PDB file of C-alpha atoms in Angstrom:
ATOM      1  CA  MET A   1     -49.988   6.496 -28.874  1.00 85.00           C
ATOM      2  CA  ALA A   2     -50.480   3.225 -27.072  1.00 95.00           C
ATOM      3  CA  VAL A   3     -52.695   2.454 -24.102  1.00 97.00           C
ATOM      4  CA  ARG A   4     -50.546   1.118 -21.257  1.00 98.00           C
ATOM      5  CA  ALA A   5     -51.161   0.072 -17.666  1.00 98.00           C
ATOM      6  CA  ILE A   6     -48.949   1.169 -14.778  1.00 98.00           C
ATOM      7  CA  ARG A   7     -48.977  -0.423 -11.324  1.00 97.00           C
ATOM      8  CA  GLY A   8     -48.088   1.129  -8.031  1.00 97.00           C
ATOM      9  CA  ALA A   9     -48.413   0.654  -4.287  1.00 98.00           C
ATOM     10  CA  ILE A  10     -47.623   2.429  -1.055  1.00 98.00           C
ATOM     11  CA  GLN A  11     -47.807   1.303   2.552  1.00 98.00           C
ATOM     12  CA  VAL A  12     -49.243   3.877   4.947  1.00 98.00           C
ATOM     13  CA  ASP A  13     -48.688   4.061   8.694  1.00 98.00           C
ATOM     14  CA  GLY A  14     -52.306   3.967   9.790  1.00 98.00           C
ATOM     15  CA  ASP A  15     -55.981   4.100   8.945  1.00 98.00           C
ATOM     16  CA  SER A  16     -56.597   7.818   9.188  1.00 98.00           C
ATOM     17  CA  ARG A  17     -58.103  10.074   6.563  1.00 98.00           C
ATOM     18  CA  GLU A  18     -54.911  12.156   6.460  1.00 98.00           C
ATOM     19  CA  GLU A  19     -52.603   9.156   6.041  1.00 98.00           C
ATOM     20  CA  ILE A  20     -54.710   7.669   3.246  1.00 98.00           C
ATOM     21  CA  LEU A  21     -54.968  10.985   1.380  1.00 98.00           C
ATOM     22  CA  GLU A  22     -51.256  11.740   1.827  1.00 98.00           C
ATOM     23  CA  GLY A  23     -50.172   8.255   0.739  1.00 98.00           C
ATOM     24  CA  SER A  24     -52.532   8.180  -2.233  1.00 98.00           C
ATOM     25  CA  ALA A  25     -51.390  11.620  -3.407  1.00 98.00           C
ATOM     26  CA  GLU A  26     -47.738  10.620  -3.049  1.00 98.00           C
ATOM     27  CA  LEU A  27     -48.342   7.464  -5.088  1.00 98.00           C
ATOM     28  CA  VAL A  28     -50.295   9.155  -7.894  1.00 98.00           C
ATOM     29  CA  SER A  29     -47.771  11.991  -8.114  1.00 98.00           C
ATOM     30  CA  ALA A  30     -44.844   9.549  -8.284  1.00 98.00           C
ATOM     31  CA  VAL A  31     -46.495   7.490 -11.046  1.00 98.00           C
ATOM     32  CA  LEU A  32     -47.108  10.617 -13.126  1.00 98.00           C
ATOM     33  CA  LYS A  33     -43.637  12.067 -12.523  1.00 98.00           C
ATOM     34  CA  ARG A  34     -41.643   8.863 -13.091  1.00 97.00           C
ATOM     35  CA  ASN A  35     -43.472   8.212 -16.354  1.00 97.00           C
ATOM     36  CA  ASP A  36     -43.457  11.847 -17.517  1.00 96.00           C
ATOM     37  CA  LEU A  37     -47.254  11.898 -17.746  1.00 97.00           C
ATOM     38  CA  THR A  38     -49.800  14.681 -17.541  1.00 96.00           C
ATOM     39  CA  SER A  39     -53.356  14.300 -16.299  1.00 95.00           C
ATOM     40  CA  ASP A  40     -54.573  14.523 -19.918  1.00 96.00           C
ATOM     41  CA  GLU A  41     -52.791  11.232 -20.643  1.00 97.00           C
ATOM     42  CA  VAL A  42     -54.512   9.352 -17.811  1.00 98.00           C
ATOM     43  CA  ILE A  43     -57.467   7.292 -19.029  1.00 98.00           C
ATOM     44  CA  SER A  44     -58.568   5.843 -15.682  1.00 98.00           C
ATOM     45  CA  ILE A  45     -57.248   4.672 -12.326  1.00 98.00           C
ATOM     46  CA  LEU A  46     -58.400   1.753 -10.202  1.00 98.00           C
ATOM     47  CA  PHE A  47     -57.393   2.072  -6.548  1.00 98.00           C
ATOM     48  CA  THR A  48     -57.468  -0.745  -4.028  1.00 98.00           C
ATOM     49  CA  ALA A  49     -56.917  -0.691  -0.289  1.00 98.00           C
ATOM     50  CA  THR A  50     -56.254  -3.544   2.083  1.00 98.00           C
ATOM     51  CA  PRO A  51     -59.266  -4.311   4.324  1.00 98.00           C
ATOM     52  CA  ASP A  52     -57.649  -2.463   7.247  1.00 98.00           C
ATOM     53  CA  LEU A  53     -57.871   0.911   5.435  1.00 98.00           C
ATOM     54  CA  THR A  54     -61.382   2.362   5.569  1.00 98.00           C
ATOM     55  CA  ALA A  55     -61.076   5.995   6.714  1.00 98.00           C
ATOM     56  CA  GLU A  56     -61.154   7.575   3.223  1.00 98.00           C
ATOM     57  CA  PHE A  57     -61.413   6.790  -0.468  1.00 98.00           C
ATOM     58  CA  PRO A  58     -57.922   6.822  -2.077  1.00 98.00           C
ATOM     59  CA  ALA A  59     -59.446   8.261  -5.257  1.00 98.00           C
ATOM     60  CA  TYR A  60     -60.351  11.442  -3.396  1.00 98.00           C
ATOM     61  CA  ALA A  61     -56.649  12.294  -3.212  1.00 97.00           C
ATOM     62  CA  ALA A  62     -56.434  12.102  -7.014  1.00 97.00           C
ATOM     63  CA  ARG A  63     -59.374  14.506  -7.257  1.00 97.00           C
ATOM     64  CA  LEU A  64     -57.550  16.908  -4.925  1.00 97.00           C
ATOM     65  CA  LEU A  65     -54.513  16.681  -7.247  1.00 96.00           C
ATOM     66  CA  GLY A  66     -56.661  17.905 -10.128  1.00 96.00           C
ATOM     67  CA  LEU A  67     -57.671  14.637 -11.797  1.00 97.00           C
ATOM     68  CA  THR A  68     -61.281  15.826 -11.839  1.00 96.00           C
ATOM     69  CA  ASP A  69     -62.255  14.485 -15.281  1.00 96.00           C
ATOM     70  CA  VAL A  70     -60.522  11.096 -15.011  1.00 98.00           C
ATOM     71  CA  PRO A  71     -62.656   8.039 -14.191  1.00 98.00           C
ATOM     72  CA  LEU A  72     -61.549   6.702 -10.792  1.00 98.00           C
ATOM     73  CA  MET A  73     -62.712   3.677  -8.824  1.00 98.00           C
ATOM     74  CA  CYS A  74     -61.902   2.221  -5.410  1.00 98.00           C
ATOM     75  CA  ALA A  75     -62.117  -1.392  -4.272  1.00 98.00           C
ATOM     76  CA  THR A  76     -60.950  -3.533  -1.376  1.00 98.00           C
ATOM     77  CA  GLU A  77     -58.073  -5.990  -1.808  1.00 97.00           C
ATOM     78  CA  ILE A  78     -58.838  -9.570  -0.918  1.00 96.00           C
ATOM     79  CA  ALA A  79     -57.935 -10.435   2.662  1.00 95.00           C
ATOM     80  CA  VAL A  80     -55.095 -12.904   2.134  1.00 95.00           C
ATOM     81  CA  PRO A  81     -53.745 -14.252   5.446  1.00 96.00           C
ATOM     82  CA  GLY A  82     -50.264 -12.885   6.127  1.00 95.00           C
ATOM     83  CA  ALA A  83     -50.451 -10.214   3.409  1.00 95.00           C
ATOM     84  CA  MET A  84     -48.764  -6.860   3.985  1.00 96.00           C
ATOM     85  CA  PRO A  85     -51.095  -4.550   5.948  1.00 97.00           C
ATOM     86  CA  ARG A  86     -52.104  -0.941   5.203  1.00 98.00           C
ATOM     87  CA  VAL A  87     -51.339  -0.995   1.473  1.00 98.00           C
ATOM     88  CA  LEU A  88     -52.882   1.255  -1.161  1.00 98.00           C
ATOM     89  CA  ARG A  89     -52.484   0.057  -4.745  1.00 98.00           C
ATOM     90  CA  LEU A  90     -53.310   1.533  -8.108  1.00 98.00           C
ATOM     91  CA  LEU A  91     -53.622   0.402 -11.688  1.00 98.00           C
ATOM     92  CA  ALA A  92     -53.495   3.403 -14.008  1.00 98.00           C
ATOM     93  CA  HIS A  93     -54.424   3.169 -17.678  1.00 98.00           C
ATOM     94  CA  VAL A  94     -52.613   5.815 -19.701  1.00 98.00           C
ATOM     95  CA  GLU A  95     -51.926   6.944 -23.240  1.00 97.00           C
ATOM     96  CA  THR A  96     -48.184   7.093 -23.837  1.00 96.00           C
ATOM     97  CA  ASP A  97     -45.474   6.667 -26.427  1.00 95.00           C
ATOM     98  CA  LEU A  98     -43.420   4.678 -23.905  1.00 94.00           C
ATOM     99  CA  ALA A  99     -42.810   1.034 -24.706  1.00 95.00           C
ATOM    100  CA  ARG A 100     -44.097  -1.410 -22.130  1.00 93.00           C
ATOM    101  CA  ALA A 101     -40.514  -2.150 -21.069  1.00 93.00           C
ATOM    102  CA  ASP A 102     -39.908   1.557 -20.389  1.00 95.00           C
ATOM    103  CA  LEU A 103     -42.811   2.060 -17.988  1.00 96.00           C
ATOM    104  CA  ARG A 104     -41.857   2.818 -14.383  1.00 95.00           C
ATOM    105  CA  HIS A 105     -44.060   0.990 -11.908  1.00 96.00           C
ATOM    106  CA  VAL A 106     -43.923   2.671  -8.498  1.00 96.00           C
ATOM    107  CA  TYR A 107     -43.689   0.913  -5.128  1.00 96.00           C
ATOM    108  CA  LEU A 108     -43.126   3.270  -2.202  1.00 96.00           C
ATOM    109  CA  ARG A 109     -42.326   3.016   1.504  1.00 92.00           C
ATOM    110  CA  GLY A 110     -42.882  -0.497   2.865  1.00 89.00           C
ATOM    111  CA  ALA A 111     -44.620  -1.571  -0.352  1.00 93.00           C
ATOM    112  CA  ALA A 112     -41.241  -1.513  -2.110  1.00 90.00           C
ATOM    113  CA  ALA A 113     -40.756  -4.993  -0.598  1.00 88.00           C
ATOM    114  CA  LEU A 114     -43.596  -6.257  -2.824  1.00 86.00           C
ATOM    115  CA  ARG A 115     -41.514  -5.723  -5.965  1.00 78.00           C
ATOM    116  CA  ARG A 116     -37.808  -5.922  -5.237  1.00 73.00           C
ATOM    117  CA  ASP A 117     -37.244  -6.640  -8.940  1.00 75.00           C
ATOM    118  CA  LEU A 118     -38.109  -3.055  -9.942  1.00 68.00           C
ATOM    119  CA  PRO A 119     -35.722  -0.087  -9.917  1.00 64.00           C
ATOM    120  CA  SER A 120     -36.488   2.544  -7.289  1.00 59.00           C
TER     121      SER A 120
END
């Protein structure tokens, strides 16, 4: 099995605990489902949030999904002028037999505009 990295992002409607947890859970679930992965195949996940999202740690949603023994970390995206607001991103390191070209990176809701080159 190879170690691969999968990217993903989701734009949430606001900076509330519920919206961050819901968006983060939706993103993690979509990454796992679209790449046919189980939690045992996840090595680690780095979450980032734009500076306007501070009400909750995105990683907490992954814990609620059952990723209790996976190393998780949260960080703040750099504040680039004009960047899309309210975006949660992840970089997941996984063990998989998928070739790099077969990985499905996941961009949901408004964040889909960040990667129009990817299939939905």
